[in-house]
Tab-separated table of C-alpha atoms in Angstrom:
chain	number	residue	atom	x	y	z
D	1	MET	CA	58.218	136.125	149.675
D	2	GLN	CA	58.383	132.352	149.395
D	3	ASN	CA	61.490	130.373	148.653
D	4	SER	CA	61.383	127.447	146.255
D	5	SER	CA	60.901	124.861	149.014
D	6	ASP	CA	57.877	126.806	150.362
D	7	ALA	CA	56.357	127.059	146.880
D	8	SER	CA	56.605	123.298	146.346
D	9	SER	CA	54.470	122.659	149.436
D	10	ILE	CA	51.564	124.618	147.926
D	11	SER	CA	49.149	122.728	145.686
D	12	ASP	CA	48.252	123.877	142.195
D	13	LEU	CA	44.869	124.945	143.537
D	14	GLY	CA	46.530	126.872	146.367
D	15	ARG	CA	48.803	128.650	143.886
D	16	ALA	CA	45.831	129.444	141.665
D	17	LEU	CA	43.946	130.926	144.618
D	18	LEU	CA	46.953	133.019	145.631
D	19	ALA	CA	47.351	134.234	142.039
D	20	TYR	CA	43.646	135.131	141.864
D	21	ASP	CA	43.875	137.053	145.136
D	22	GLU	CA	46.986	138.930	144.000
D	23	ALA	CA	45.453	139.778	140.607
D	24	ARG	CA	42.272	141.075	142.238
D	25	ARG	CA	44.199	143.145	144.769
D	26	ALA	CA	46.408	144.616	142.045
D	27	ALA	CA	43.417	145.460	139.827
D	28	THR	CA	41.484	147.134	142.623
D	29	ALA	CA	44.581	148.999	143.846
D	30	GLU	CA	45.203	150.308	140.320
D	31	ALA	CA	41.566	151.389	140.019
D	32	ARG	CA	41.750	153.215	143.359
D	33	ARG	CA	45.013	154.901	142.292
D	34	THR	CA	43.469	155.991	139.003
D	35	LEU	CA	40.436	157.411	140.810
D	36	SER	CA	42.481	158.830	143.724
D	37	LEU	CA	40.450	156.897	146.285
D	38	ASN	CA	41.699	155.102	149.351
D	39	GLU	CA	40.495	151.561	150.014
D	40	LEU	CA	37.855	152.520	152.592
D	41	ASP	CA	36.411	155.277	150.393
D	42	ALA	CA	36.214	152.843	147.469
D	43	LYS	CA	34.419	150.238	149.595
D	44	ALA	CA	31.995	152.874	150.865
D	45	LEU	CA	31.290	154.153	147.360
D	46	ILE	CA	30.571	150.661	146.076
D	47	PHE	CA	28.297	149.975	149.069
D	48	VAL	CA	26.369	153.224	148.567
D	49	ALA	CA	26.043	152.596	144.823
D	50	GLU	CA	24.597	149.148	145.573
D	51	ASN	CA	22.364	150.544	148.374
D	52	PRO	CA	21.016	153.916	147.191
D	53	GLY	CA	19.695	156.027	150.039
D	54	ALA	CA	21.734	154.171	152.656
D	55	ARG	CA	21.984	155.883	156.000
D	56	PRO	CA	25.434	156.748	157.333
D	57	SER	CA	24.885	154.160	160.076
D	58	HIS	CA	24.477	151.476	157.384
D	59	VAL	CA	27.775	152.526	155.798
D	60	ARG	CA	29.401	152.594	159.244
D	61	ASP	CA	28.165	149.106	160.093
D	62	HIS	CA	29.175	147.708	156.709
D	63	LEU	CA	32.705	149.074	157.014
D	64	GLY	CA	33.080	148.508	160.748
D	65	ILE	CA	34.182	152.060	161.510
D	66	THR	CA	33.154	154.687	164.056
D	67	SER	CA	30.415	157.274	163.601
D	68	ALA	CA	33.046	160.010	163.416
D	69	GLY	CA	34.952	157.978	160.845
D	70	VAL	CA	31.930	157.523	158.615
D	71	THR	CA	31.111	161.227	158.824
D	72	THR	CA	34.623	162.139	157.690
D	73	LEU	CA	34.529	159.499	154.954
D	74	ILE	CA	31.173	160.699	153.606
D	75	ASP	CA	32.374	164.315	153.767
D	76	ARG	CA	35.322	163.336	151.525
D	77	LEU	CA	33.051	161.560	149.038
D	78	VAL	CA	30.591	164.482	148.988
D	79	GLN	CA	33.421	166.968	148.454
D	80	ARG	CA	34.702	164.737	145.664
D	81	GLY	CA	31.256	164.766	144.028
D	82	ALA	CA	30.945	160.969	144.226
D	83	VAL	CA	27.953	160.917	146.600
D	84	ARG	CA	25.312	163.285	147.888
D	85	ARG	CA	23.482	163.610	151.198
D	86	ASP	CA	19.715	163.928	151.141
D	87	LEU	CA	17.679	164.790	154.215
D	88	ASP	CA	14.937	162.360	155.183
D	89	ASP	CA	11.462	163.749	154.488
D	90	GLU	CA	10.117	162.619	157.862
D	91	ASP	CA	13.139	163.071	160.123
D	92	ARG	CA	15.362	166.012	159.166
D	93	ARG	CA	18.134	164.668	161.443
D	94	VAL	CA	18.558	161.642	159.170
D	95	ASN	CA	20.663	161.673	156.009
D	96	HIS	CA	20.456	159.298	153.089
D	97	ILE	CA	23.576	158.795	150.993
D	98	THR	CA	23.319	158.241	147.253
D	99	ALA	CA	26.070	157.761	144.693
D	100	THR	CA	26.222	160.490	142.073
D	101	VAL	CA	28.658	158.618	139.851
D	102	ASP	CA	27.787	155.653	137.671
D	103	LEU	CA	29.966	152.702	138.644
D	104	ASP	CA	29.137	151.084	135.302
D	105	SER	CA	30.649	153.980	133.322
D	106	ALA	CA	34.252	155.073	132.842
D	107	PRO	CA	36.299	155.830	134.803
D	108	TRP	CA	34.319	154.551	137.796
D	109	CYS	CA	33.705	151.123	136.284
D	110	SER	CA	37.334	150.274	136.991
D	111	LEU	CA	36.402	149.810	140.683
D	112	ARG	CA	34.452	146.681	139.799
D	113	GLY	CA	36.191	145.812	136.542
D	114	PHE	CA	38.006	142.718	137.813
D	115	ASP	CA	34.904	141.338	139.527
D	116	ASN	CA	32.757	142.021	136.462
D	117	ALA	CA	35.252	140.180	134.248
D	118	VAL	CA	35.225	137.222	136.655
D	119	GLU	CA	31.412	137.177	136.616
D	120	ALA	CA	31.471	137.161	132.805
D	121	ALA	CA	33.887	134.205	132.847
D	122	ILE	CA	31.662	132.379	135.345
D	123	ALA	CA	28.639	132.986	133.115
D	124	GLU	CA	30.449	131.115	130.330
D	125	MET	CA	31.125	128.081	132.546
D	126	ASP	CA	28.991	124.985	132.630
D	127	PRO	CA	26.583	125.629	135.554
D	128	ALA	CA	27.477	122.280	137.183
D	129	ASP	CA	31.186	123.174	137.058
D	130	ALA	CA	30.479	126.600	138.534
D	131	ASP	CA	28.494	124.967	141.373
D	132	ARG	CA	31.370	122.559	142.094
D	133	VAL	CA	33.912	125.382	142.172
D	134	ALA	CA	31.630	127.414	144.466
D	135	THR	CA	31.331	124.441	146.820
D	136	VAL	CA	35.104	123.971	146.909
D	137	LEU	CA	35.684	127.675	147.549
D	138	ARG	CA	33.130	127.727	150.390
D	139	ARG	CA	34.884	124.728	151.980
D	140	LEU	CA	38.298	126.331	151.618
D	141	THR	CA	37.024	129.624	153.029
D	142	ALA	CA	35.477	127.834	156.011
D	143	ALA	CA	38.683	125.867	156.617
D	144	GLY	CA	40.807	129.022	156.409
D	145	THR	CA	38.450	130.911	158.714
D	146	ALA	CA	38.465	128.083	161.263
D	147	ALA	CA	42.292	127.971	161.222
D	148	GLY	CA	42.653	131.716	161.785
């Protein structure tokens, strides 16, 4: 928690970015709570929905977890009925993972609800303004990454 002297050292833009981050985290946490998903399972489900037929190794690499971890994670999602495993036609040792839920329909749409609302707001912006904001955010991200 910041005290008032710390808050005064943060720019309006910095405060806006912190507020955005907190709002996004709160929205995604609420969606995960509603769907009874942990953060990693939610990230995996979104990845699989955006990459139908992904191999477990693709999910593993995307999430940065172990092979055993991805197996356990996919088992949970299969048991939950959120994804299915399909055997590869040419190599029966290979599985392909496909989402069985529609992330654009309730209740699953809540996982991406905040991001979809932001995209809708961006679509209403003047394209030149959106490009300027994107440039600023890339610069700030690079600066923050370099500092860390």
